[in-house]
Short mmCIF file of N, CA, C and O in Angstrom, two decimals:
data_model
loop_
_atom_site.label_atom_id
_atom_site.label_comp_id
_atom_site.label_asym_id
_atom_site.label_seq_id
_atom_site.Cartn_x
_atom_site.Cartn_y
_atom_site.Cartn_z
N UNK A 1 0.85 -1.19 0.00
CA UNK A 1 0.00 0.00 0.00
C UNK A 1 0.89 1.24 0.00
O UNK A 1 1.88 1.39 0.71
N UNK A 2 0.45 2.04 -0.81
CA UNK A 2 1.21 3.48 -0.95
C UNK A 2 0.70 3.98 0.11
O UNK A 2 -0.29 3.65 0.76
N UNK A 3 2.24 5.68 0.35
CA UNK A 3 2.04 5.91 1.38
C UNK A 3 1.22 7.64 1.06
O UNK A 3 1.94 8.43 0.45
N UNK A 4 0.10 8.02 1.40
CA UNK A 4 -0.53 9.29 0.55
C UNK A 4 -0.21 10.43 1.87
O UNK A 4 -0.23 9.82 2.94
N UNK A 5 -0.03 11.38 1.97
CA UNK A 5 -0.14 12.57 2.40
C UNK A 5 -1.83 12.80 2.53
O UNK A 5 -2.64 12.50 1.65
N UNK A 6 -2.13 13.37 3.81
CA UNK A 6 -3.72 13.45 3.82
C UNK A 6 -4.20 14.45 2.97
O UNK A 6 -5.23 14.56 2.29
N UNK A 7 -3.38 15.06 3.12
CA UNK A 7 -3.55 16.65 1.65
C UNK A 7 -2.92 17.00 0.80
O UNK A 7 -2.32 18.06 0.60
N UNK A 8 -3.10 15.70 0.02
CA UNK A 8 -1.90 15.67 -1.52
C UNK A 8 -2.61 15.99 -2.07
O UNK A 8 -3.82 15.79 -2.01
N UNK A 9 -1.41 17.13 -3.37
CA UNK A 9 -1.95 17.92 -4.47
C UNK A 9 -2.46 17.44 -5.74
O UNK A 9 -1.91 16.37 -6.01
N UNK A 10 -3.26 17.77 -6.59
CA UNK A 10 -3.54 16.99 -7.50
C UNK A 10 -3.11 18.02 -8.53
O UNK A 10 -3.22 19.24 -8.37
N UNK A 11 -2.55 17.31 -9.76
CA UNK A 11 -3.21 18.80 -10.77
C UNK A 11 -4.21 18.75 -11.96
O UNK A 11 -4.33 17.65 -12.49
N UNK A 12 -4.62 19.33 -12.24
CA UNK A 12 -5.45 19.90 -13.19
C UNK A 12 -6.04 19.53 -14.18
O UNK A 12 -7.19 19.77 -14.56
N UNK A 13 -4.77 18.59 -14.86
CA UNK A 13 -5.78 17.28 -15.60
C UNK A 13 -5.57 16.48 -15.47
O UNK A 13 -5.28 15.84 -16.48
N UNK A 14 -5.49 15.73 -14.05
CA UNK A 14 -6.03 14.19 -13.68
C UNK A 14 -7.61 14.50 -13.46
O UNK A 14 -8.09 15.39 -12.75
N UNK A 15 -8.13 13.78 -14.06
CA UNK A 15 -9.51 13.28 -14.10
C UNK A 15 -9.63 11.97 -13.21
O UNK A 15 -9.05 10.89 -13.28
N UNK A 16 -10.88 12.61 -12.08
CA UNK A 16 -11.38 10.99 -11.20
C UNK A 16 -10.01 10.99 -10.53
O UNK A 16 -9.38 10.02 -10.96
N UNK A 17 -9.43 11.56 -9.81
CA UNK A 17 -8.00 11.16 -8.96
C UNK A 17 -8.43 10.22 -7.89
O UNK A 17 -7.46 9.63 -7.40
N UNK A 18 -9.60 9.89 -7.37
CA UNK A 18 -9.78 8.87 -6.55
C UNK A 18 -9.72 6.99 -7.56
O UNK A 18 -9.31 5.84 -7.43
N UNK A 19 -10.27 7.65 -8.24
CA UNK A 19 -10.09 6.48 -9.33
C UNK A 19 -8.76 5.91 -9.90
O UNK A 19 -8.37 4.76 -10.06
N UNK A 20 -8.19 7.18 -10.16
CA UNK A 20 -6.61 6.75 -10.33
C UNK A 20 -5.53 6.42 -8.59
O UNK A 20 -4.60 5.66 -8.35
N UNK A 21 -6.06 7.12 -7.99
CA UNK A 21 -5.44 6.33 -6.52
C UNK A 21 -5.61 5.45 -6.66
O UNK A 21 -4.61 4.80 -6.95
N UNK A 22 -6.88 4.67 -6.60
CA UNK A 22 -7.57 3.25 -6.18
C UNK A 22 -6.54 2.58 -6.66
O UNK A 22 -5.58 2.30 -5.95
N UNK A 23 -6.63 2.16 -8.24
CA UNK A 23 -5.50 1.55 -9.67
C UNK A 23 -3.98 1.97 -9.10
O UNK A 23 -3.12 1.12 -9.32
N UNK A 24 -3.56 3.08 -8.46
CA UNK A 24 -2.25 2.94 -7.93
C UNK A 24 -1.65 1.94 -7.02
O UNK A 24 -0.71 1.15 -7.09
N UNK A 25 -2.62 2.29 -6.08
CA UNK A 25 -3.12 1.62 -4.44
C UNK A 25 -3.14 -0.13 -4.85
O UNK A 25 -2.51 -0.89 -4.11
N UNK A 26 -3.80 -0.62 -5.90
CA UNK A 26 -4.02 -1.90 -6.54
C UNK A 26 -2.78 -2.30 -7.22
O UNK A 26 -2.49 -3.50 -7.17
N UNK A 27 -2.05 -1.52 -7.83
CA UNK A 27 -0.76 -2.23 -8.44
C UNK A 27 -0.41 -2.28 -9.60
O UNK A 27 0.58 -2.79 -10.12
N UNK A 28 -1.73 -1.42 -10.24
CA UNK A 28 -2.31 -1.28 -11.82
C UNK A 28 -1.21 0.11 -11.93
O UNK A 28 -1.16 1.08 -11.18
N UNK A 29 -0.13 -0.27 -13.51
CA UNK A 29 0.45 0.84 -13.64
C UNK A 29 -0.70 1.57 -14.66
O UNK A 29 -1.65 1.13 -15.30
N UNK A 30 -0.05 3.02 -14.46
CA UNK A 30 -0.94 4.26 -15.05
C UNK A 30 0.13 4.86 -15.75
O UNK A 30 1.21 5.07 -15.21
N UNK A 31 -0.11 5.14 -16.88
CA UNK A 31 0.91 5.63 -17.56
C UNK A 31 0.43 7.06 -18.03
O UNK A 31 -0.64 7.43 -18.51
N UNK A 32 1.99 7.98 -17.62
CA UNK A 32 1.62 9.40 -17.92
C UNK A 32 1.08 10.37 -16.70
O UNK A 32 1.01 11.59 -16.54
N UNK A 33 0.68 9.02 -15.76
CA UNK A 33 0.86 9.82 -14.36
C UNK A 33 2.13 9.84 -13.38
O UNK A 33 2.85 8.88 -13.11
N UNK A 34 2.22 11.10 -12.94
CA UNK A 34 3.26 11.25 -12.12
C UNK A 34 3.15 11.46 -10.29
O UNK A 34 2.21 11.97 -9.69
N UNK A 35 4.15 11.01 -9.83
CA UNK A 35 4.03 11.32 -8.62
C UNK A 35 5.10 11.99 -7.77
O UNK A 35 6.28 11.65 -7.80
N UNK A 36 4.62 12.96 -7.03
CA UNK A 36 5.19 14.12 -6.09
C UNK A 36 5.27 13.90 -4.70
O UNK A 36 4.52 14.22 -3.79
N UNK A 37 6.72 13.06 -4.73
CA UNK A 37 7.10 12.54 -3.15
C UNK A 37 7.53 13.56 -1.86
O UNK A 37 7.14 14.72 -1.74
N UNK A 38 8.15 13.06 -1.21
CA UNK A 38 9.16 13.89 -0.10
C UNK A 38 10.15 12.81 -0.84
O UNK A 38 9.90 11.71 -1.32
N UNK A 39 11.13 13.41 -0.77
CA UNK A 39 12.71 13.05 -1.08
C UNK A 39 13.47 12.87 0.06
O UNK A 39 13.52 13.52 1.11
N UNK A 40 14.29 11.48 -0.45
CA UNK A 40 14.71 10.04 0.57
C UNK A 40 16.46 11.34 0.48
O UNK A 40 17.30 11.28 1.38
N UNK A 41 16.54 12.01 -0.36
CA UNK A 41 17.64 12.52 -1.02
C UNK A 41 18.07 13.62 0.48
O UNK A 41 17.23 14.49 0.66
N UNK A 42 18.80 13.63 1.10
CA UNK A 42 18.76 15.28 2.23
C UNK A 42 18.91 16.65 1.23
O UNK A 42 18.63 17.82 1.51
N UNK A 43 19.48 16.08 -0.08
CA UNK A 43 19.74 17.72 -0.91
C UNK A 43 18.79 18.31 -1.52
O UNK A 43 18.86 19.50 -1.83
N UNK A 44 17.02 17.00 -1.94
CA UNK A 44 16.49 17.72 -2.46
C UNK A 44 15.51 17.72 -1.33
O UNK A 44 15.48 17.20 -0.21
N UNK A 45 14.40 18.81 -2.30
CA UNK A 45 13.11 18.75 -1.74
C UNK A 45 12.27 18.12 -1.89
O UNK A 45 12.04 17.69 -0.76
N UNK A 46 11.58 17.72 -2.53
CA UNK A 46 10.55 16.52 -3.86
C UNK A 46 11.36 15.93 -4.63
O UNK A 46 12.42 16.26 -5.16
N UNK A 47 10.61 14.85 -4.64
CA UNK A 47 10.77 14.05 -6.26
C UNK A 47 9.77 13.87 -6.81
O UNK A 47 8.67 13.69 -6.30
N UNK A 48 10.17 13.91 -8.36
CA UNK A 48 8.71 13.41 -9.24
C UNK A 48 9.06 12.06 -9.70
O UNK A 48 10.06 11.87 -10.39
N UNK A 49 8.12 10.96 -9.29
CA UNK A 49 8.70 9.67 -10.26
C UNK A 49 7.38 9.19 -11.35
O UNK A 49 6.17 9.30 -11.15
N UNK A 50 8.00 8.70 -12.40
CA UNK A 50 6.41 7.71 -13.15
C UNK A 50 5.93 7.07 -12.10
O UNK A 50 6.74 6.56 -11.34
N UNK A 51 4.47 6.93 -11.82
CA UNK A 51 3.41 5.67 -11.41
C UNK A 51 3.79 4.64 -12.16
O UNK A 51 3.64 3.54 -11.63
N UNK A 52 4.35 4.68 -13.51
CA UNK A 52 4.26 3.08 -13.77
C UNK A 52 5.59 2.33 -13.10
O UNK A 52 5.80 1.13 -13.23
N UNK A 53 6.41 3.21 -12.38
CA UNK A 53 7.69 2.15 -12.08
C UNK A 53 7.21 1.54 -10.75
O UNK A 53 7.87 0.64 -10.23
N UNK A 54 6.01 2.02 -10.15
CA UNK A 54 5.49 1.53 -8.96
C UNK A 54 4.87 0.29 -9.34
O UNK A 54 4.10 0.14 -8.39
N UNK A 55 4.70 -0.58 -10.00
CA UNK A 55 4.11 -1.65 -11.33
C UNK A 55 5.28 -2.73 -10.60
O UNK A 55 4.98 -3.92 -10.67
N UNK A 56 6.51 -2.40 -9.94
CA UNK A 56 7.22 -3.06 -9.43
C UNK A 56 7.20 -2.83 -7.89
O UNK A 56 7.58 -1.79 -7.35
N UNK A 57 6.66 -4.06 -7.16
CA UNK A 57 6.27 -4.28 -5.96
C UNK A 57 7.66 -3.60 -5.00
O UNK A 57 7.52 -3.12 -3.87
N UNK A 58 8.74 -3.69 -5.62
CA UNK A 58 9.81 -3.28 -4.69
C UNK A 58 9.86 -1.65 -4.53
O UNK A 58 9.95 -1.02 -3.47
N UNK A 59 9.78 -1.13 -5.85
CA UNK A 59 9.26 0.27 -5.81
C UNK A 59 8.40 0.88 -5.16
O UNK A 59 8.34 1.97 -4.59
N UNK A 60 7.36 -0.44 -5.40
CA UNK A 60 5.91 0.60 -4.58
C UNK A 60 6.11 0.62 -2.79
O UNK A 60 5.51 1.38 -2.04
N UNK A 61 7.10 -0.42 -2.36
CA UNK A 61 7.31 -0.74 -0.89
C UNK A 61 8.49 0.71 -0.67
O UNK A 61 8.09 1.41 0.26
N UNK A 62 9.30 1.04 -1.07
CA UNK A 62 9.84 1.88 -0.97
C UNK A 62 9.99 3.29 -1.28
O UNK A 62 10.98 4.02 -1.22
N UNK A 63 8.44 3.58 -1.75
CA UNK A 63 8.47 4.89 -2.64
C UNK A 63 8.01 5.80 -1.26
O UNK A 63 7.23 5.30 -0.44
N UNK A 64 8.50 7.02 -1.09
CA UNK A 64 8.00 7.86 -0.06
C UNK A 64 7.38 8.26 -0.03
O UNK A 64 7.07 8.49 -1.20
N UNK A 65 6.23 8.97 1.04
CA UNK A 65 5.27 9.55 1.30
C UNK A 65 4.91 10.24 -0.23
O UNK A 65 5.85 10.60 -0.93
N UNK A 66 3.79 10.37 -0.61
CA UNK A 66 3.31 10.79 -1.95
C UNK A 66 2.15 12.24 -1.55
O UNK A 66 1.06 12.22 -0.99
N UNK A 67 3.06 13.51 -2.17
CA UNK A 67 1.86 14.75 -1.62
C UNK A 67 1.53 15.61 -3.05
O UNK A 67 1.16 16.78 -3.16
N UNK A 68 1.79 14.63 -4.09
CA UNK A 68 0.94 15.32 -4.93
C UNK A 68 1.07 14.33 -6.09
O UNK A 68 1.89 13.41 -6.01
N UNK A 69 0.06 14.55 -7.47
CA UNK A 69 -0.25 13.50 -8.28
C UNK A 69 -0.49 14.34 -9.19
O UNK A 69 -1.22 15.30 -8.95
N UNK A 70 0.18 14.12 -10.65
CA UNK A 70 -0.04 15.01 -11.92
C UNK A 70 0.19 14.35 -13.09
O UNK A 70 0.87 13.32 -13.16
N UNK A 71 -0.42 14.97 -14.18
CA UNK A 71 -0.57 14.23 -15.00
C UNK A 71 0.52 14.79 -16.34
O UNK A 71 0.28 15.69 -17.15
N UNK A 72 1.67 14.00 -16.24
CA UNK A 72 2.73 14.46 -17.43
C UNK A 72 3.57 14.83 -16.66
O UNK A 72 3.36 14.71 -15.45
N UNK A 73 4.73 15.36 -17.13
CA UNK A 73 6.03 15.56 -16.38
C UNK A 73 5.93 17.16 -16.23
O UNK A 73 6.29 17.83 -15.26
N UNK A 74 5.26 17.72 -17.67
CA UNK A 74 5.32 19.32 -17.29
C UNK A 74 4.77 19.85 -16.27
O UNK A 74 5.30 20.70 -15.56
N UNK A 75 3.19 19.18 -16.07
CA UNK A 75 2.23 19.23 -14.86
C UNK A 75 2.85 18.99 -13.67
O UNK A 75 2.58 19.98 -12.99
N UNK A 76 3.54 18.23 -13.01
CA UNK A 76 4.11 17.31 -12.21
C UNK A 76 5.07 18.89 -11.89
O UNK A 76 4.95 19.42 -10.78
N UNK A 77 5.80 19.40 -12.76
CA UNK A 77 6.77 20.31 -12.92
C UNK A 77 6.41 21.59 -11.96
O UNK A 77 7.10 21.91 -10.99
N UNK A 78 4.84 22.50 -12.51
CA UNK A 78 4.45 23.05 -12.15
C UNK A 78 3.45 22.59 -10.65
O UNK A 78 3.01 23.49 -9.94
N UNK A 79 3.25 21.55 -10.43
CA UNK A 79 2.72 21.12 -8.95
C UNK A 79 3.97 21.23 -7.89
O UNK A 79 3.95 21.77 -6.78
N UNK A 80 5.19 20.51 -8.61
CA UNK A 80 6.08 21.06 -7.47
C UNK A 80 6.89 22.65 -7.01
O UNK A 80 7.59 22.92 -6.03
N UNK A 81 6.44 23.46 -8.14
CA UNK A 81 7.09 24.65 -8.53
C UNK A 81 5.58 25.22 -7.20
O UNK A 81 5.88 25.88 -6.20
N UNK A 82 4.63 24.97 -7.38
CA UNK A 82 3.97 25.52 -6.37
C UNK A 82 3.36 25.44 -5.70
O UNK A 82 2.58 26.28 -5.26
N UNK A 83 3.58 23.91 -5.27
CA UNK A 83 4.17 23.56 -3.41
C UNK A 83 4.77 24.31 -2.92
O UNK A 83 4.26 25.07 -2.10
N UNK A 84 6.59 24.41 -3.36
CA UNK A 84 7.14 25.59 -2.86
C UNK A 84 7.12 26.72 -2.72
O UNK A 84 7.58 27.37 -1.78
N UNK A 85 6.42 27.17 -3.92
CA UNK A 85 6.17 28.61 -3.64
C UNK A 85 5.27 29.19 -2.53
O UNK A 85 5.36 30.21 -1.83
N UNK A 86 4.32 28.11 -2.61
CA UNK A 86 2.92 28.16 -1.02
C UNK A 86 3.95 28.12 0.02
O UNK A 86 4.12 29.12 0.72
N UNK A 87 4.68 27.03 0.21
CA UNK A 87 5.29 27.14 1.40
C UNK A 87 6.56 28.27 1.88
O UNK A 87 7.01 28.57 2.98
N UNK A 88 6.87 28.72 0.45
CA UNK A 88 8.07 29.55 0.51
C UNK A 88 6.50 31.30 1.26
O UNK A 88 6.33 31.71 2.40
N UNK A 89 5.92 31.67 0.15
CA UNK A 89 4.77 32.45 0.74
C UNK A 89 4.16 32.35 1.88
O UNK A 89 3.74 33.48 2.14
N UNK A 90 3.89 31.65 2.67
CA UNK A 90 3.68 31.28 3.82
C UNK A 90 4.38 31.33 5.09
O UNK A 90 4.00 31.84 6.14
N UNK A 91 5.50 30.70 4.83
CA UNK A 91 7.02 30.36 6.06
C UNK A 91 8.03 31.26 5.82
O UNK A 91 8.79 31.43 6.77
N UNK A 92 8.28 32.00 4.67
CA UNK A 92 9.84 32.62 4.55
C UNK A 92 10.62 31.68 4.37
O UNK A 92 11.77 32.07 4.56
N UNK A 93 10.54 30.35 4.03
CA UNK A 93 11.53 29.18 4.03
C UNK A 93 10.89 28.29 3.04
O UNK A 93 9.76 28.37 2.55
N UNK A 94 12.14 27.14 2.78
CA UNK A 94 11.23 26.25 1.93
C UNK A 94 11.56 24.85 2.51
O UNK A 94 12.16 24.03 1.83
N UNK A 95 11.09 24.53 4.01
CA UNK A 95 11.22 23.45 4.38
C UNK A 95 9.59 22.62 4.45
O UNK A 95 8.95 22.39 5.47
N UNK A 96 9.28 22.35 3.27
CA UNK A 96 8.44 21.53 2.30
C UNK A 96 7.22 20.30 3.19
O UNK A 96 6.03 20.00 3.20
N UNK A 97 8.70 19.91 3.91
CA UNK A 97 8.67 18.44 4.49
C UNK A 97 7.44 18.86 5.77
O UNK A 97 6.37 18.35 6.09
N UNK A 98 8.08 19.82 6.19
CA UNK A 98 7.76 20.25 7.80
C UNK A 98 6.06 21.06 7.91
O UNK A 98 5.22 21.14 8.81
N UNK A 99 6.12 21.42 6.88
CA UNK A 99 4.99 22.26 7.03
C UNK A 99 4.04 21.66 6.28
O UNK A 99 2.91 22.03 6.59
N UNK A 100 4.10 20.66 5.17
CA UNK A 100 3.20 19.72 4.74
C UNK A 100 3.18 18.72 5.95
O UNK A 100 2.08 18.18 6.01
N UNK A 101 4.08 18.28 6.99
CA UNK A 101 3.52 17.57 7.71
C UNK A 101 2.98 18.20 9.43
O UNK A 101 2.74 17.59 10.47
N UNK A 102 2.94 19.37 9.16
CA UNK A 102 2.25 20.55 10.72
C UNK A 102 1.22 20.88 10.14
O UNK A 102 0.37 21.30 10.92
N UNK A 103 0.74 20.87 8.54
CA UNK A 103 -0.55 21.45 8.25
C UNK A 103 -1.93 20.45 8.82
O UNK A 103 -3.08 20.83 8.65
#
C-alpha cells in the first residue's frame, strides 16, 4: 500500500483522482501519471517519479510519502514549482517536508 499525504496535491488534468489512486493503491500501472514525493535525497526537496515504475512491488514498498499527483512531467513540474512557492509564501523558508507535515 502506498504511502498518501492526507492533503496531496492533484493537478489539473487528472480526471477521477480517486479512481486513479484506487489503480495505484491496486498495483495497476498508469501511464503518464506522475508522482510528487518527499525526497529520501537530504539535498532535495521533492521528487517526481512515473506511477508506472510503482508496477514493481519493490518500488511501490519503498516509494516515499506521496503529496501530490499530476498528470505528465510538465504538470508534475508546475505542482512542485507551487508547493514551494505556497510554502516559501507562507514560512519565509522552503522546508516543504515540515509544514506539509504541521498542516
Amino acid at each position: 500500500m502506498l504511502k498518501w499525504h492526507d492533503h496531496y496535491y492533484v493537478g489539473e488534468s487528472v480526471r477521477d483522482e480517486s479512481a486513479v489512486r484506487e489503480k495505484l493503491d491496486a498495483g495497476k500501472p498508469m501511464p503518464g501519471i506522475y508522482l510528487v514525493t518527499f525526497s529520501d535525497n537530504p539535498h532535495n526537496i521533492l521528487e517526481i517519479i512515473p506511477a508506472v515504475t510503482l508496477f514493481q512491488k519493490t518500488a511501490a514498498r519503498l516509494c516515499p510519502e506521496i503529496v501530490g499527483m499530476a498528470k505528465g512531467m510538465d504538470e508534475a513540474m508546475e505542482l512542485v514549482q507551487m508547493i514551494v512557492q505556497t510554502v516559501y509564501e507562507e514560512t519565509g523558508d522552503v522546508l516543504v517536508e515540515k509544514y506539509l507535515k504541521n498542516r
